[in-house]
């Protein structure tokens, strides 16, 4: 009997909710300078007026020095969002066990990418001596920079592990997967 992948509700809900947020976020970064305060499209991203003062990667300082990381990160975020939608589509609308498992692999890739990208983003700050966030008070740094990034680290890590456990179960359900074949 073929293994039938069953989507994980928390992972699916996270992929759906986070896709809305990260698409909004990426569109802000890729629309700069028009998304900045005073820009013709700023009304779509009003909360970013504050965030651009907390994290200069999102503000004028990184833009003025043509720092390519924010736009590259935003582009990769959109790739991730597509992977999330593939996971959701294959998990809920495909009936083929093969396609559902393929979607699970893509979902794990997406969660891994999100986790890695978020950790990399924070490590860039640490190794640059807090170049873009070091000007904040401790309170602003913790509550408006660190804590909002937490879900992208911890829920992505949970998603990676949960999907990996399911994929392991699928692999172990293959006949003879648990026995080593002898070669002549």
Coordinates of C-alpha atoms in Angstrom, one line a residue:
X1 CA 0.0 0.0 0.0
X2 CA 1.3 3.4 -0.9
X3 CA 2.0 6.0 1.7
X4 CA -0.5 8.8 1.7
X5 CA 0.9 12.2 2.9
X6 CA -1.3 14.0 5.3
X7 CA -0.6 17.7 5.6
X8 CA 0.3 19.2 9.0
X9 CA -2.3 21.8 10.0
X10 CA 0.1 24.1 11.8
X11 CA 2.6 24.0 8.8
X12 CA -0.2 24.7 6.3
X13 CA -1.6 27.5 8.4
X14 CA 1.9 29.0 8.8
X15 CA 2.6 28.8 5.1
X16 CA -0.6 30.5 4.2
X17 CA -0.4 33.3 6.9
X18 CA 3.4 33.9 6.4
X19 CA 2.9 34.0 2.6
X20 CA 0.6 37.0 3.0
X21 CA 3.1 38.8 5.3
X22 CA 6.3 38.0 3.4
X23 CA 4.8 38.9 0.0
X24 CA 3.8 42.3 1.5
X25 CA 7.3 42.6 3.0
X26 CA 9.1 41.7 -0.2
X27 CA 7.0 44.0 -2.3
X28 CA 8.0 46.8 0.1
X29 CA 11.7 46.2 -0.4
X30 CA 11.4 45.7 -4.1
X31 CA 9.3 48.9 -4.5
X32 CA 11.9 51.2 -2.8
X33 CA 12.2 54.2 -3.0
X34 CA 8.5 54.5 -3.8
X35 CA 7.5 52.6 -0.7
X36 CA 9.5 54.9 1.6
X37 CA 7.7 57.7 3.6
X38 CA 6.9 60.4 1.1
X39 CA 7.0 57.9 -1.8
X40 CA 4.0 57.6 -4.1
X41 CA 3.1 54.1 -2.8
X42 CA 4.0 54.5 0.8
X43 CA 0.3 54.3 1.9
X44 CA 0.5 50.6 1.2
X45 CA 3.3 50.1 3.8
X46 CA 2.7 52.7 6.5
X47 CA 4.1 50.5 9.3
X48 CA 7.4 50.3 7.5
X49 CA 8.0 54.0 8.4
X50 CA 8.7 52.8 11.9
X51 CA 10.5 49.6 10.9
X52 CA 12.8 51.5 8.6
X53 CA 14.0 53.5 11.6
X54 CA 14.6 50.3 13.6
X55 CA 16.3 48.2 10.9
X56 CA 18.2 50.4 8.4
X57 CA 18.2 47.4 6.0
X58 CA 14.6 48.4 5.4
X59 CA 15.3 52.1 5.5
X60 CA 17.2 54.8 3.6
X61 CA 20.7 54.0 4.9
X62 CA 20.9 50.6 3.1
X63 CA 19.2 51.9 0.0
X64 CA 21.5 54.9 -0.3
X65 CA 24.6 52.6 -0.3
X66 CA 23.0 50.2 -2.8
X67 CA 23.2 47.3 -0.4
X68 CA 22.0 44.4 -2.6
X69 CA 21.2 42.1 0.3
X70 CA 17.7 43.4 1.0
X71 CA 16.5 43.0 -2.6
X72 CA 18.2 39.6 -3.0
X73 CA 16.6 38.5 0.3
X74 CA 13.2 39.8 -0.9
X75 CA 13.5 38.0 -4.2
X76 CA 14.3 34.7 -2.5
X77 CA 11.3 35.3 -0.2
X78 CA 9.1 35.4 -3.2
X79 CA 10.6 32.1 -4.4
X80 CA 9.9 30.6 -1.0
X81 CA 6.3 31.9 -1.2
X82 CA 5.8 30.0 -4.5
X83 CA 7.2 26.8 -2.8
X84 CA 4.7 27.3 0.1
X85 CA 1.8 27.5 -2.4
X86 CA 3.1 24.3 -4.1
X87 CA 3.1 22.6 -0.7
X88 CA -0.4 23.7 0.0
X89 CA -1.7 22.8 -3.4
X90 CA -0.2 19.4 -3.5
X91 CA -1.1 18.7 0.1
X92 CA -4.8 19.5 -0.3
X93 CA -5.7 19.1 -4.0
X94 CA -3.5 16.4 -5.4
X95 CA -4.7 12.8 -5.0
X96 CA -1.5 11.1 -6.2
X97 CA 0.6 9.9 -3.3
X98 CA 3.7 10.7 -5.4
X99 CA 2.7 14.3 -6.0
X100 CA 1.7 14.8 -2.3
X101 CA 5.2 13.5 -1.2
X102 CA 6.8 15.7 -3.8
X103 CA 4.9 18.7 -2.4
X104 CA 6.1 17.7 1.1
X105 CA 9.7 17.7 -0.1
X106 CA 9.2 21.2 -1.6
X107 CA 7.5 22.3 1.7
X108 CA 10.6 21.1 3.6
X109 CA 12.8 22.9 1.2
X110 CA 10.8 26.1 1.7
X111 CA 10.9 25.8 5.5
X112 CA 14.6 25.2 5.4
X113 CA 15.1 28.2 3.1
X114 CA 13.1 30.5 5.4
X115 CA 14.9 29.3 8.5
X116 CA 18.3 29.7 6.9
X117 CA 17.6 33.0 5.4
X118 CA 16.3 34.5 8.7
X119 CA 19.3 33.1 10.6
X120 CA 21.6 34.5 7.9
X121 CA 19.9 37.9 8.1
X122 CA 20.5 38.0 11.9
X123 CA 24.1 36.7 11.5
X124 CA 24.8 39.5 9.0
X125 CA 23.9 42.0 11.7
X126 CA 26.0 40.3 14.4
X127 CA 29.1 39.9 12.2
X128 CA 28.8 43.5 10.9
X129 CA 28.8 44.8 14.5
X130 CA 25.1 45.6 14.3
X131 CA 25.6 48.0 11.4
X132 CA 21.9 48.5 10.7
X133 CA 20.3 47.9 14.1
X134 CA 22.9 48.9 16.7
X135 CA 21.5 52.4 17.1
X136 CA 18.3 51.1 18.8
X137 CA 17.6 51.0 22.5
X138 CA 17.6 47.6 24.1
X139 CA 13.8 47.6 24.3
X140 CA 13.4 48.5 20.6
X141 CA 16.1 46.0 19.6
X142 CA 14.5 43.1 21.5
X143 CA 10.8 43.9 21.0
X144 CA 10.8 45.4 17.6
X145 CA 13.7 43.5 15.9
X146 CA 14.4 40.2 17.6
X147 CA 10.9 39.1 18.7
X148 CA 9.2 39.7 15.3
X149 CA 11.8 37.4 13.7
X150 CA 11.2 34.6 16.2
X151 CA 8.3 32.9 14.3
X152 CA 10.3 32.8 11.1
X153 CA 13.0 30.9 12.9
X154 CA 11.1 28.7 15.3
X155 CA 8.0 27.8 13.2
X156 CA 10.2 27.2 10.2
X157 CA 12.4 24.9 12.3
X158 CA 9.3 23.1 13.6
X159 CA 8.0 22.8 10.0
X160 CA 11.4 21.3 8.8
X161 CA 11.4 18.7 11.6
X162 CA 7.7 17.8 11.3
X163 CA 7.8 17.3 7.5
X164 CA 11.1 15.4 7.7
X165 CA 9.5 13.0 10.2
X166 CA 6.7 12.4 7.8
X167 CA 9.0 11.9 4.9
X168 CA 11.0 9.4 7.0
X169 CA 7.8 7.6 7.7
X170 CA 7.1 7.5 4.0
X171 CA 10.5 6.1 3.2
X172 CA 10.2 3.5 6.0
X173 CA 6.9 2.3 4.5
X174 CA 8.6 1.2 1.3
X175 CA 8.9 -2.6 1.2
X176 CA 12.4 -3.7 2.1
X177 CA 13.4 -0.2 3.2
X178 CA 14.4 -1.4 6.6
X179 CA 16.4 -4.4 5.4
X180 CA 19.8 -4.2 3.8
X181 CA 20.1 -6.0 0.5
X182 CA 23.0 -8.3 0.1
X183 CA 25.1 -7.8 -3.0
X184 CA 26.9 -10.7 -4.7

